[in-house]
Amino acid sequence: MNVAIQGFYYGDEWIPFRRRDSKSAAHKVTIKVKPDCTVQVAAPTSASDKEVLAAVRKRGRWIYVQLRDFKAQQAHITPRKYVSGESHYYLGKQYLLKVTVDAAAPRSVKLLRGQLLVSVRAQEPERVRLALEEWYKARAKEVFHKRLDAVLEQALWVAERPPLRVLTMQTQWGSCSPQGRITLNPLLVKAPRDCIDYVILHELCHIAEHNHSERFYRLMGQVMPNWEYVKHRLDGMAGKLFSV
């Protein structure tokens, strides 16, 4: 897949974007602003750089506002120290972290009475981070499989239960391969259940329509009429959730 970097000025601000070849049969340009403040543009190979740039500039204000909002979120995110008293998300709720040290006990994490109890053998932030990372992945596998089973009844176009894997990704909540395999980011388990359902349904829609065509959005509207509101909630939490 070809990827090229271009950019444009919005006022005095230079906004770079990455162009890639679109997989969509529809000959249109699609734009995504990611939580890490990168801009991705998918365009048909038949579109010239000039045409793509014109399409992006037309959405300039929207891109600028999205970038401004994501940057504002990042500015208010305090770097993790992995010490007692921090708050961490799970299924949309915040839990206080409590770290205990026990040189004789294996590394463990428990969710108990509104707290994430982490036991490590030495008072080192990296040990706490790794313990939480392992716990989130384990919980994600369990939760995602349950939610996939729950929403599959709505995806009438899916003949068989698709394979599901959990993989950490830097800027994506999920993806769907051309063969129908769904991949989900374990950090998504920090989000509320309706946000998890939205991402799973989004990927299930890609089994029927492997692009963001009008048919794709019609399917999304059928299985989750309020998907745009849920997506907006998830986007608003992205900066907080994309850190362990």
XYZ file of N, CA and C in Angstrom:
732
model
N 0.845 -1.192 0.000
C 0.000 0.000 0.000
C 0.881 1.243 0.000
N 0.610 2.166 -0.905
C 1.378 3.388 -0.987
C 0.938 4.376 0.080
N 1.933 4.995 0.757
C 1.654 6.017 1.765
C 2.526 7.225 1.475
N 1.920 8.392 1.400
C 2.669 9.613 1.124
C 2.263 10.686 2.120
N 3.230 11.543 2.494
C 2.963 12.628 3.436
C 2.755 13.927 2.667
N 1.640 14.587 2.921
C 1.345 15.890 2.355
C 0.924 16.805 3.498
N 0.473 18.003 3.185
C 0.024 18.902 4.232
C -0.601 20.164 3.669
N -1.169 20.977 4.574
C -1.787 22.236 4.165
C -1.798 23.192 5.352
N -1.968 24.468 5.056
C -2.062 25.469 6.109
C -3.531 25.746 6.417
N -3.848 25.767 7.722
C -5.151 26.253 8.160
C -4.842 27.458 9.031
N -5.075 28.645 8.505
C -4.605 29.849 9.182
C -3.090 29.840 9.167
N -2.482 29.954 10.346
C -1.021 29.927 10.455
C -0.486 28.550 10.821
N -1.381 27.585 10.961
C -0.952 26.250 11.413
C -0.771 25.288 10.240
N 0.396 24.655 10.201
C 0.682 23.648 9.185
C 0.158 22.298 9.678
N -0.693 21.678 8.884
C -1.281 20.392 9.265
C -0.845 19.332 8.264
N 0.076 18.449 8.672
C 0.485 17.361 7.780
C -0.528 16.226 7.796
N -0.600 15.459 6.734
C -1.454 14.272 6.708
C -0.801 13.195 5.857
N -1.170 11.968 6.157
C -0.658 10.823 5.401
C -1.735 10.340 4.435
N -1.368 10.259 3.192
C -2.300 9.732 2.192
C -1.970 8.264 1.939
N -2.999 7.448 1.872
C -2.824 6.043 1.499
C -3.879 5.666 0.476
N -3.601 4.588 -0.247
C -4.550 4.130 -1.251
C -5.790 3.569 -0.574
N -6.948 3.949 -1.079
C -8.211 3.494 -0.508
C -8.564 2.105 -1.018
N -9.135 1.289 -0.099
C -9.629 -0.033 -0.481
C -11.078 0.034 -0.944
N -11.688 1.177 -0.732
C -13.109 1.319 -1.024
C -13.382 1.350 -2.521
N -14.496 0.715 -2.892
C -14.914 0.751 -4.293
C -15.482 2.117 -4.640
N -15.954 2.841 -3.617
C -16.497 4.185 -3.837
C -15.328 5.149 -4.064
N -15.417 5.927 -5.109
C -14.329 6.834 -5.463
C -14.460 8.145 -4.688
N -14.132 8.088 -3.396
C -14.197 9.294 -2.582
C -13.050 9.309 -1.592
N -12.766 10.493 -1.077
C -11.685 10.686 -0.119
C -12.264 10.634 1.300
N -11.668 9.813 2.164
C -12.101 9.734 3.561
C -10.974 10.222 4.466
N -11.339 10.942 5.525
C -10.361 11.574 6.417
C -10.599 11.107 7.841
N -9.509 10.743 8.540
C -9.586 10.359 9.945
C -8.563 11.156 10.739
N -9.004 11.716 11.866
C -8.090 12.375 12.802
C -7.963 11.448 14.001
N -6.751 10.986 14.280
C -6.514 10.001 15.326
C -6.234 10.672 16.678
N -6.457 9.940 17.775
C -6.200 10.504 19.111
C -4.758 10.946 19.325
N -3.798 10.385 18.554
C -2.398 10.806 18.692
C -2.100 12.034 17.848
N -3.169 12.659 17.311
C -3.075 13.906 16.530
C -2.426 13.713 15.165
N -2.562 12.528 14.600
C -2.164 12.319 13.214
C -3.417 12.328 12.350
N -3.252 12.758 11.111
C -4.359 12.832 10.165
C -4.098 11.830 9.044
N -5.058 10.938 8.811
C -4.927 9.920 7.773
C -5.987 10.137 6.709
N -5.560 10.092 5.467
C -6.456 10.324 4.335
C -6.383 9.136 3.384
N -7.525 8.518 3.128
C -7.604 7.411 2.179
C -8.243 7.936 0.892
N -7.574 7.692 -0.232
C -8.065 8.206 -1.505
C -7.828 7.184 -2.605
N -8.699 7.142 -3.611
C -8.499 6.215 -4.723
C -7.225 6.562 -5.490
N -6.590 5.554 -6.069
C -5.336 5.781 -6.796
C -5.544 6.699 -7.991
N -6.773 6.776 -8.478
C -7.060 7.615 -9.644
C -7.071 9.107 -9.306
N -7.172 9.439 -8.013
C -7.221 10.843 -7.587
C -5.817 11.438 -7.560
N -5.662 12.595 -8.134
C -4.362 13.273 -8.141
C -4.103 13.894 -6.779
N -2.831 14.234 -6.510
C -2.482 14.886 -5.254
C -3.236 16.209 -5.111
N -3.412 16.913 -6.215
C -4.117 18.191 -6.194
C -5.578 18.005 -5.790
N -6.206 16.952 -6.304
C -7.608 16.671 -5.968
C -7.747 16.276 -4.498
N -6.809 15.467 -4.027
C -6.850 15.045 -2.627
C -6.651 16.250 -1.707
N -5.689 17.085 -2.024
C -5.428 18.269 -1.212
C -6.648 19.184 -1.167
N -7.345 19.339 -2.294
C -8.547 20.172 -2.338
C -9.634 19.599 -1.438
N -9.780 18.258 -1.437
C -10.786 17.606 -0.600
C -10.456 17.776 0.879
N -9.166 17.687 1.220
C -8.750 17.837 2.613
C -8.936 19.284 3.073
N -8.554 20.225 2.235
C -8.725 21.639 2.586
C -10.198 21.982 2.808
N -11.074 21.333 2.070
C -12.504 21.578 2.219
C -12.975 21.208 3.616
N -12.313 20.214 4.215
C -12.643 19.795 5.588
C -11.673 20.406 6.600
N -10.974 21.450 6.210
C -9.927 22.037 7.041
C -10.372 22.429 8.439
N -11.511 23.094 8.534
C -11.972 23.536 9.851
C -12.280 22.337 10.737
N -12.959 21.331 10.187
C -13.286 20.130 10.965
C -12.014 19.455 11.453
N -11.009 19.333 10.583
C -9.736 18.710 10.969
C -9.075 19.515 12.079
N -9.069 20.834 11.932
C -8.443 21.714 12.923
C -9.116 21.557 14.292
N -10.436 21.523 14.311
C -11.180 21.393 15.576
C -10.896 20.042 16.230
N -10.869 18.967 15.420
C -10.563 17.649 15.968
C -9.170 17.622 16.586
N -8.195 18.180 15.886
C -6.823 18.226 16.399
C -6.748 19.057 17.678
N -7.447 20.183 17.697
C -7.449 21.051 18.877
C -8.000 20.308 20.090
N -9.093 19.556 19.886
C -9.712 18.828 20.990
C -8.798 17.719 21.514
N -8.172 16.970 20.594
C -7.275 15.894 21.023
C -6.043 16.457 21.734
N -5.525 17.585 21.264
C -4.368 18.207 21.923
C -4.733 18.691 23.318
N -5.948 19.216 23.462
C -6.412 19.673 24.776
C -6.503 18.499 25.750
N -6.970 17.352 25.240
C -7.043 16.159 26.094
C -5.647 15.747 26.553
N -4.702 15.745 25.616
C -3.334 15.329 25.946
C -2.707 16.257 26.985
N -3.040 17.541 26.904
C -2.453 18.523 27.825
C -2.886 18.284 29.266
N -4.052 17.648 29.450
C -4.574 17.425 30.801
C -4.290 16.020 31.324
N -3.542 15.253 30.559
C -3.223 13.893 30.985
C -1.914 13.889 31.770
N -1.987 13.483 33.012
C -0.794 13.408 33.857
C -0.082 12.079 33.601
N 1.221 12.115 33.340
C 1.955 10.862 33.109
C 1.781 9.902 34.279
N 1.625 8.628 33.969
C 1.436 7.618 35.009
C 2.708 7.417 35.832
N 2.520 7.284 37.143
C 3.646 6.978 38.031
C 3.511 5.579 38.631
N 2.309 4.982 38.494
C 2.032 3.623 38.982
C 2.299 3.509 40.484
N 1.687 4.444 41.206
C 1.785 4.435 42.673
C 0.381 4.460 43.262
N 0.272 4.094 44.492
C -1.028 4.087 45.172
C -1.663 5.471 45.111
N -2.977 5.487 44.866
C -3.707 6.732 44.811
C -4.069 7.174 43.408
N -3.379 6.631 42.400
C -3.733 6.940 41.023
C -5.085 6.319 40.688
N -5.755 6.876 39.681
C -6.999 6.262 39.225
C -6.796 5.642 37.856
N -7.394 4.480 37.658
C -7.308 3.755 36.395
C -8.719 3.315 35.991
N -8.963 3.280 34.687
C -10.293 2.948 34.172
C -10.464 1.448 33.924
N -11.698 0.997 34.110
C -12.099 -0.361 33.711
C -13.599 -0.340 33.451
N -14.007 -0.702 32.241
C -15.405 -0.699 31.815
C -16.089 0.646 32.108
N -15.347 1.719 31.855
C -15.913 3.059 31.962
C -15.891 3.670 33.349
N -15.468 2.900 34.357
C -15.429 3.422 35.724
C -13.982 3.606 36.179
N -13.781 4.538 37.085
C -12.459 4.798 37.630
C -12.264 4.047 38.947
N -11.088 3.445 39.072
C -10.744 2.699 40.286
C -9.407 3.201 40.827
N -9.322 3.320 42.146
C -8.079 3.749 42.769
C -7.078 2.605 42.778
N -5.836 2.935 42.475
C -4.762 1.946 42.485
C -4.158 1.860 43.885
N -4.002 0.630 44.376
C -3.327 0.411 45.652
C -2.237 -0.630 45.433
N -0.997 -0.221 45.661
C 0.152 -1.093 45.417
C 0.692 -1.623 46.740
N 0.857 -2.947 46.799
C 1.496 -3.566 47.964
C 2.721 -4.340 47.504
N 3.703 -4.448 48.380
C 4.947 -5.147 48.047
C 5.059 -6.396 48.911
N 5.252 -7.538 48.220
C 5.430 -8.816 48.918
C 6.459 -9.620 48.130
N 7.671 -9.661 48.653
C 8.779 -10.315 47.952
C 8.552 -11.812 47.748
N 7.651 -12.406 48.510
C 7.440 -13.853 48.430
C 6.246 -14.231 47.553
N 5.465 -13.229 47.142
C 4.232 -13.519 46.387
C 4.407 -13.210 44.901
N 3.706 -13.968 44.039
C 3.771 -13.679 42.602
C 3.034 -12.374 42.282
N 3.387 -11.785 41.169
C 2.736 -10.545 40.736
C 1.257 -10.802 40.478
N 0.392 -9.898 40.986
C -1.044 -10.127 40.825
C -1.815 -8.816 40.831
N -3.031 -8.871 40.274
C -3.933 -7.721 40.263
C -5.330 -8.217 40.612
N -6.008 -7.516 41.498
C -7.378 -7.853 41.862
C -8.223 -6.582 41.878
N -9.469 -6.716 41.463
C -10.422 -5.605 41.529
C -11.328 -5.873 42.716
N -11.233 -5.024 43.740
C -11.964 -5.291 44.976
C -12.425 -3.989 45.622
N -13.726 -3.888 45.838
C -14.319 -2.750 46.548
C -13.824 -1.391 46.031
N -13.925 -1.212 44.720
C -13.579 0.074 44.115
C -12.094 0.356 43.999
N -11.269 -0.677 44.234
C -9.825 -0.491 44.135
C -9.192 -1.539 43.225
N -8.117 -1.141 42.548
C -7.277 -2.086 41.813
C -6.095 -2.405 42.716
N -6.098 -3.601 43.268
C -5.058 -4.013 44.200
C -3.946 -4.730 43.434
N -2.775 -4.141 43.403
C -1.641 -4.703 42.672
C -0.567 -5.119 43.671
N -0.159 -6.368 43.577
C 0.905 -6.877 44.443
C 2.142 -7.152 43.590
N 3.280 -6.602 43.980
C 4.540 -6.811 43.264
C 5.631 -7.183 44.265
N 6.726 -7.735 43.757
C 7.796 -8.194 44.636
C 8.774 -7.088 45.012
N 8.725 -5.973 44.272
C 9.596 -4.843 44.589
C 8.890 -3.551 44.200
N 9.173 -2.482 44.925
C 8.525 -1.197 44.691
C 9.142 -0.516 43.462
N 8.756 -1.025 42.277
C 9.253 -0.463 41.025
C 8.063 -0.191 40.106
N 7.927 1.031 39.591
C 6.798 1.378 38.716
C 6.646 0.456 37.510
N 7.750 0.011 36.943
C 7.672 -0.854 35.764
C 7.008 -2.183 36.096
N 7.244 -2.706 37.285
C 6.594 -3.953 37.702
C 5.081 -3.756 37.816
N 4.671 -2.613 38.336
C 3.243 -2.313 38.467
C 2.625 -2.156 37.082
N 3.322 -1.453 36.204
C 2.810 -1.247 34.835
C 2.611 -2.589 34.125
N 3.585 -3.471 34.226
C 3.485 -4.779 33.573
C 2.343 -5.608 34.166
N 2.166 -5.522 35.467
C 1.078 -6.258 36.114
C -0.271 -5.778 35.596
N -0.437 -4.462 35.490
C -1.690 -3.904 34.978
C -1.893 -4.258 33.517
N -0.844 -4.212 32.735
C -0.939 -4.549 31.312
C -1.420 -5.983 31.123
N -0.849 -6.908 31.905
C -1.257 -8.319 31.828
C -2.710 -8.477 32.255
N -3.102 -7.767 33.294
C -4.471 -7.868 33.802
C -5.471 -7.343 32.783
N -5.180 -6.194 32.196
C -6.081 -5.631 31.188
C -6.240 -6.585 30.005
N -5.155 -7.197 29.563
C -5.230 -8.129 28.424
C -6.088 -9.336 28.766
N -5.910 -9.872 29.971
C -6.692 -11.028 30.391
C -8.174 -10.680 30.489
N -8.476 -9.534 31.101
C -9.873 -9.120 31.219
C -10.467 -8.804 29.848
N -9.655 -8.206 28.968
C -10.128 -7.853 27.634
C -10.562 -9.095 26.861
N -9.781 -10.145 26.917
C -10.133 -11.379 26.194
C -11.479 -11.911 26.675
N -11.679 -11.909 27.970
C -12.926 -12.420 28.532
C -14.112 -11.534 28.154
N -13.962 -10.221 28.347
C -15.052 -9.288 28.067
C -15.382 -9.238 26.586
N -14.366 -9.168 25.725
C -14.606 -9.034 24.288
C -15.334 -10.244 23.716
N -14.966 -11.441 24.169
C -15.650 -12.642 23.674
C -17.117 -12.638 24.101
N -17.371 -12.201 25.323
C -18.763 -12.137 25.801
C -19.565 -11.109 25.019
N -18.970 -9.937 24.765
C -19.683 -8.888 24.039
C -19.868 -9.269 22.568
N -18.916 -9.963 21.999
C -19.076 -10.422 20.614
C -20.264 -11.363 20.517
N -20.363 -12.300 21.451
C -21.495 -13.222 21.449
C -22.818 -12.465 21.623
N -22.785 -11.422 22.450
C -24.014 -10.673 22.747
C -24.518 -9.892 21.537
N -23.605 -9.319 20.739
C -24.034 -8.461 19.627
C -24.153 -9.215 18.301
N -23.648 -10.438 18.254
C -23.706 -11.212 17.008
C -25.141 -11.422 16.531
N -26.080 -11.492 17.478
C -27.484 -11.703 17.118
C -28.011 -10.584 16.225
N -27.410 -9.394 16.339
C -27.845 -8.260 15.537
C -27.207 -8.270 14.136
N -26.061 -8.908 14.012
C -25.345 -8.936 12.732
C -25.821 -10.118 11.896
N -26.987 -9.978 11.307
C -27.617 -11.088 10.590
C -26.836 -11.511 9.356
N -25.960 -10.656 8.863
C -25.184 -10.981 7.670
C -23.962 -11.869 7.968
N -23.662 -12.070 9.254
C -22.505 -12.884 9.642
C -22.954 -14.324 9.819
N -22.463 -15.203 8.960
C -22.901 -16.607 8.971
C -22.270 -17.403 10.112
N -20.987 -17.160 10.387
C -20.279 -17.893 11.438
C -19.584 -16.916 12.381
N -19.397 -17.354 13.605
C -18.699 -16.510 14.584
C -17.293 -16.227 14.077
N -16.935 -14.948 13.892
C -15.614 -14.629 13.361
C -14.519 -14.846 14.398
N -13.317 -15.204 13.955
C -12.206 -15.323 14.904
C -11.890 -13.957 15.505
N -11.502 -13.967 16.772
C -11.231 -12.727 17.491
C -9.876 -12.824 18.176
N -9.063 -11.797 17.989
C -7.786 -11.741 18.700
C -7.650 -10.391 19.391
N -6.825 -10.354 20.424
C -6.581 -9.130 21.183
C -5.130 -8.721 20.951
N -4.948 -7.504 20.476
C -3.608 -7.027 20.117
C -3.492 -5.537 20.428
N -2.438 -5.158 21.131
C -2.228 -3.749 21.455
C -1.890 -2.967 20.196
N -2.629 -1.880 19.962
C -2.405 -1.002 18.816
C -2.265 0.422 19.307
N -1.464 1.215 18.618
C -1.167 2.566 19.103
C -2.296 3.555 18.870
N -3.013 3.423 17.758
C -4.009 4.448 17.419
C -5.372 3.879 17.046
N -5.541 2.556 17.089
C -6.810 1.961 16.675
C -7.457 1.193 17.816
N -8.790 1.216 17.830
C -9.532 0.383 18.771
C -9.758 -0.999 18.195
N -9.872 -1.097 16.882
C -10.135 -2.397 16.282
C -9.877 -2.389 14.786
N -9.891 -3.594 14.208
C -9.745 -3.733 12.762
C -10.388 -5.050 12.339
N -10.634 -5.164 11.043
C -11.208 -6.389 10.480
C -10.443 -6.725 9.220
N -9.899 -7.934 9.156
C -9.129 -8.345 7.990
C -10.071 -8.702 6.838
N -9.564 -8.744 5.603
C -10.399 -9.143 4.463
C -11.003 -10.537 4.640
N -10.358 -11.372 5.461
C -10.864 -12.725 5.720
C -11.897 -12.758 6.847
N -12.157 -11.593 7.467
C -13.185 -11.538 8.509
C -12.690 -11.748 9.922
N -11.372 -11.699 10.134
C -10.848 -11.823 11.500
C -10.871 -10.461 12.175
N -11.442 -10.407 13.382
C -11.562 -9.161 14.120
C -10.424 -9.051 15.134
N -9.782 -7.894 15.162
C -8.722 -7.614 16.120
C -9.159 -6.431 16.973
N -9.042 -6.562 18.296
C -9.437 -5.499 19.209
C -8.279 -5.123 20.130
N -8.199 -3.837 20.440
C -7.174 -3.316 21.327
C -7.556 -3.617 22.776
N -6.672 -4.248 23.565
C -7.031 -4.578 24.955
C -7.379 -3.348 25.790
N -6.851 -2.170 25.424
C -7.155 -0.960 26.190
C -8.616 -0.547 26.042
N -9.303 -1.104 25.041
C -10.723 -0.818 24.871
C -11.538 -1.313 26.066
N -10.997 -2.261 26.825
C -11.725 -2.791 27.980
C -11.859 -1.733 29.087
N -11.123 -0.640 28.953
C -11.282 0.462 29.904
C -12.558 1.261 29.645
N -13.100 1.144 28.441
C -14.247 1.953 28.028
C -15.565 1.330 28.497
N -16.648 2.122 28.521
C -17.966 1.579 28.869
C -18.387 0.481 27.892
N -19.303 -0.383 28.325
C -19.723 -1.521 27.497
C -20.324 -1.089 26.167
N -21.086 0.020 26.152
C -21.683 0.417 24.878
C -20.620 0.855 23.884
N -19.502 1.396 24.383
C -18.399 1.757 23.495
C -17.717 0.506 22.940
N -17.586 -0.512 23.783
C -17.016 -1.786 23.327
C -17.923 -2.397 22.266
N -19.228 -2.380 22.522
C -20.190 -2.918 21.550
C -20.122 -2.156 20.233
N -19.964 -0.840 20.314
C -19.869 -0.025 19.099
C -18.686 -0.465 18.244
N -17.520 -0.641 18.860
C -16.320 -1.034 18.100
C -16.504 -2.418 17.485
N -17.063 -3.349 18.258
C -17.275 -4.698 17.732
C -18.261 -4.676 16.573
N -19.362 -3.950 16.720
C -20.353 -3.849 15.644
C -19.758 -3.164 14.416
N -18.924 -2.177 14.647
C -18.235 -1.492 13.544
C -17.430 -2.507 12.726
N -16.682 -3.360 13.418
C -15.865 -4.354 12.707
C -16.735 -5.441 12.068
N -17.834 -5.801 12.708
C -18.745 -6.776 12.103
C -19.360 -6.226 10.823
N -19.635 -4.935 10.796
C -20.162 -4.307 9.573
C -19.144 -4.386 8.441
N -17.860 -4.375 8.818
C -16.818 -4.470 7.787
C -16.770 -5.858 7.147
N -17.322 -6.849 7.812
C -17.387 -8.177 7.191
C -18.304 -8.131 5.974
N -19.364 -7.335 6.083
C -20.292 -7.180 4.956
C -19.792 -6.142 3.967
N -19.160 -5.098 4.472
C -18.734 -3.977 3.620
C -17.365 -3.512 4.114
N -16.309 -3.937 3.423
C -14.956 -3.673 3.921
C -14.461 -2.281 3.529
N -15.276 -1.293 3.811
C -14.931 0.107 3.564
C -15.966 0.944 4.313
N -15.886 2.243 4.176
C -16.853 3.117 4.837
C -17.809 3.705 3.800
N -18.504 2.832 3.125
C -19.455 3.228 2.087
C -20.803 3.601 2.720
N -21.724 4.030 1.876
C -23.068 4.352 2.368
C -23.733 3.103 2.951
N -23.499 1.956 2.324
C -24.081 0.704 2.829
C -23.539 0.384 4.221
N -22.233 0.637 4.417
C -21.626 0.396 5.721
C -22.343 1.210 6.806
N -22.542 2.502 6.542
C -23.171 3.355 7.550
C -24.655 3.030 7.736
N -25.295 2.517 6.689
C -26.684 2.067 6.851
C -26.742 0.884 7.800
N -25.798 -0.040 7.651
C -25.740 -1.194 8.551
C -25.503 -0.743 9.988
N -24.558 0.190 10.181
C -24.281 0.694 11.520
C -25.536 1.310 12.125
N -26.281 2.062 11.324
C -27.507 2.689 11.815
C -28.567 1.681 12.192
N -28.569 0.541 11.519
C -29.558 -0.498 11.814
C -29.239 -1.213 13.117
N -27.980 -1.539 13.335
C -27.613 -2.328 14.519
C -27.361 -1.462 15.752
N -27.019 -0.176 15.545
C -26.810 0.740 16.665
C -27.223 2.142 16.217
N -28.502 2.465 16.367
C -29.001 3.766 15.898
C -28.263 4.978 16.491
N -27.742 4.845 17.711
C -27.058 5.971 18.361
C -25.538 5.865 18.261
N -25.035 5.163 17.243
C -23.597 4.891 17.159
C -22.755 6.166 17.109
N -23.273 7.229 16.493
C -22.484 8.467 16.398
C -22.266 9.085 17.775
N -23.287 9.027 18.630
C -23.154 9.542 19.995
C -22.137 8.703 20.778
N -22.225 7.378 20.628
C -21.314 6.485 21.348
C -19.881 6.697 20.862
N -19.722 6.827 19.563
C -18.388 7.084 18.999
C -17.813 8.382 19.549
N -18.653 9.400 19.655
C -18.197 10.691 20.183
C -17.729 10.534 21.633
N -18.452 9.761 22.431
C -18.044 9.502 23.818
C -16.685 8.813 23.859
N -16.523 7.790 23.019
C -15.276 7.031 23.003
C -14.117 7.912 22.547
N -14.340 8.707 21.518
C -13.289 9.621 21.040
C -12.885 10.591 22.142
N -13.877 11.032 22.919
C -13.588 11.979 23.990
C -12.763 11.384 25.124
N -12.815 10.045 25.269
C -12.061 9.378 26.332
C -10.714 8.842 25.854
N -10.482 8.901 24.549
C -9.327 8.220 23.951
C -8.012 8.602 24.596
N -7.810 9.891 24.847
C -6.549 10.325 25.424
C -6.260 9.681 26.767
N -7.313 9.478 27.573
C -7.136 8.863 28.901
C -6.975 7.355 28.804
N -7.648 6.743 27.845
C -7.673 5.287 27.778
C -6.474 4.683 27.066
N -5.806 5.485 26.214
C -4.697 4.938 25.443
C -3.407 4.842 26.244
N -3.492 5.002 27.551
C -2.321 4.769 28.416
C -2.750 3.718 29.427
N -1.831 2.809 29.718
C -2.174 1.710 30.634
C -2.452 2.249 32.033
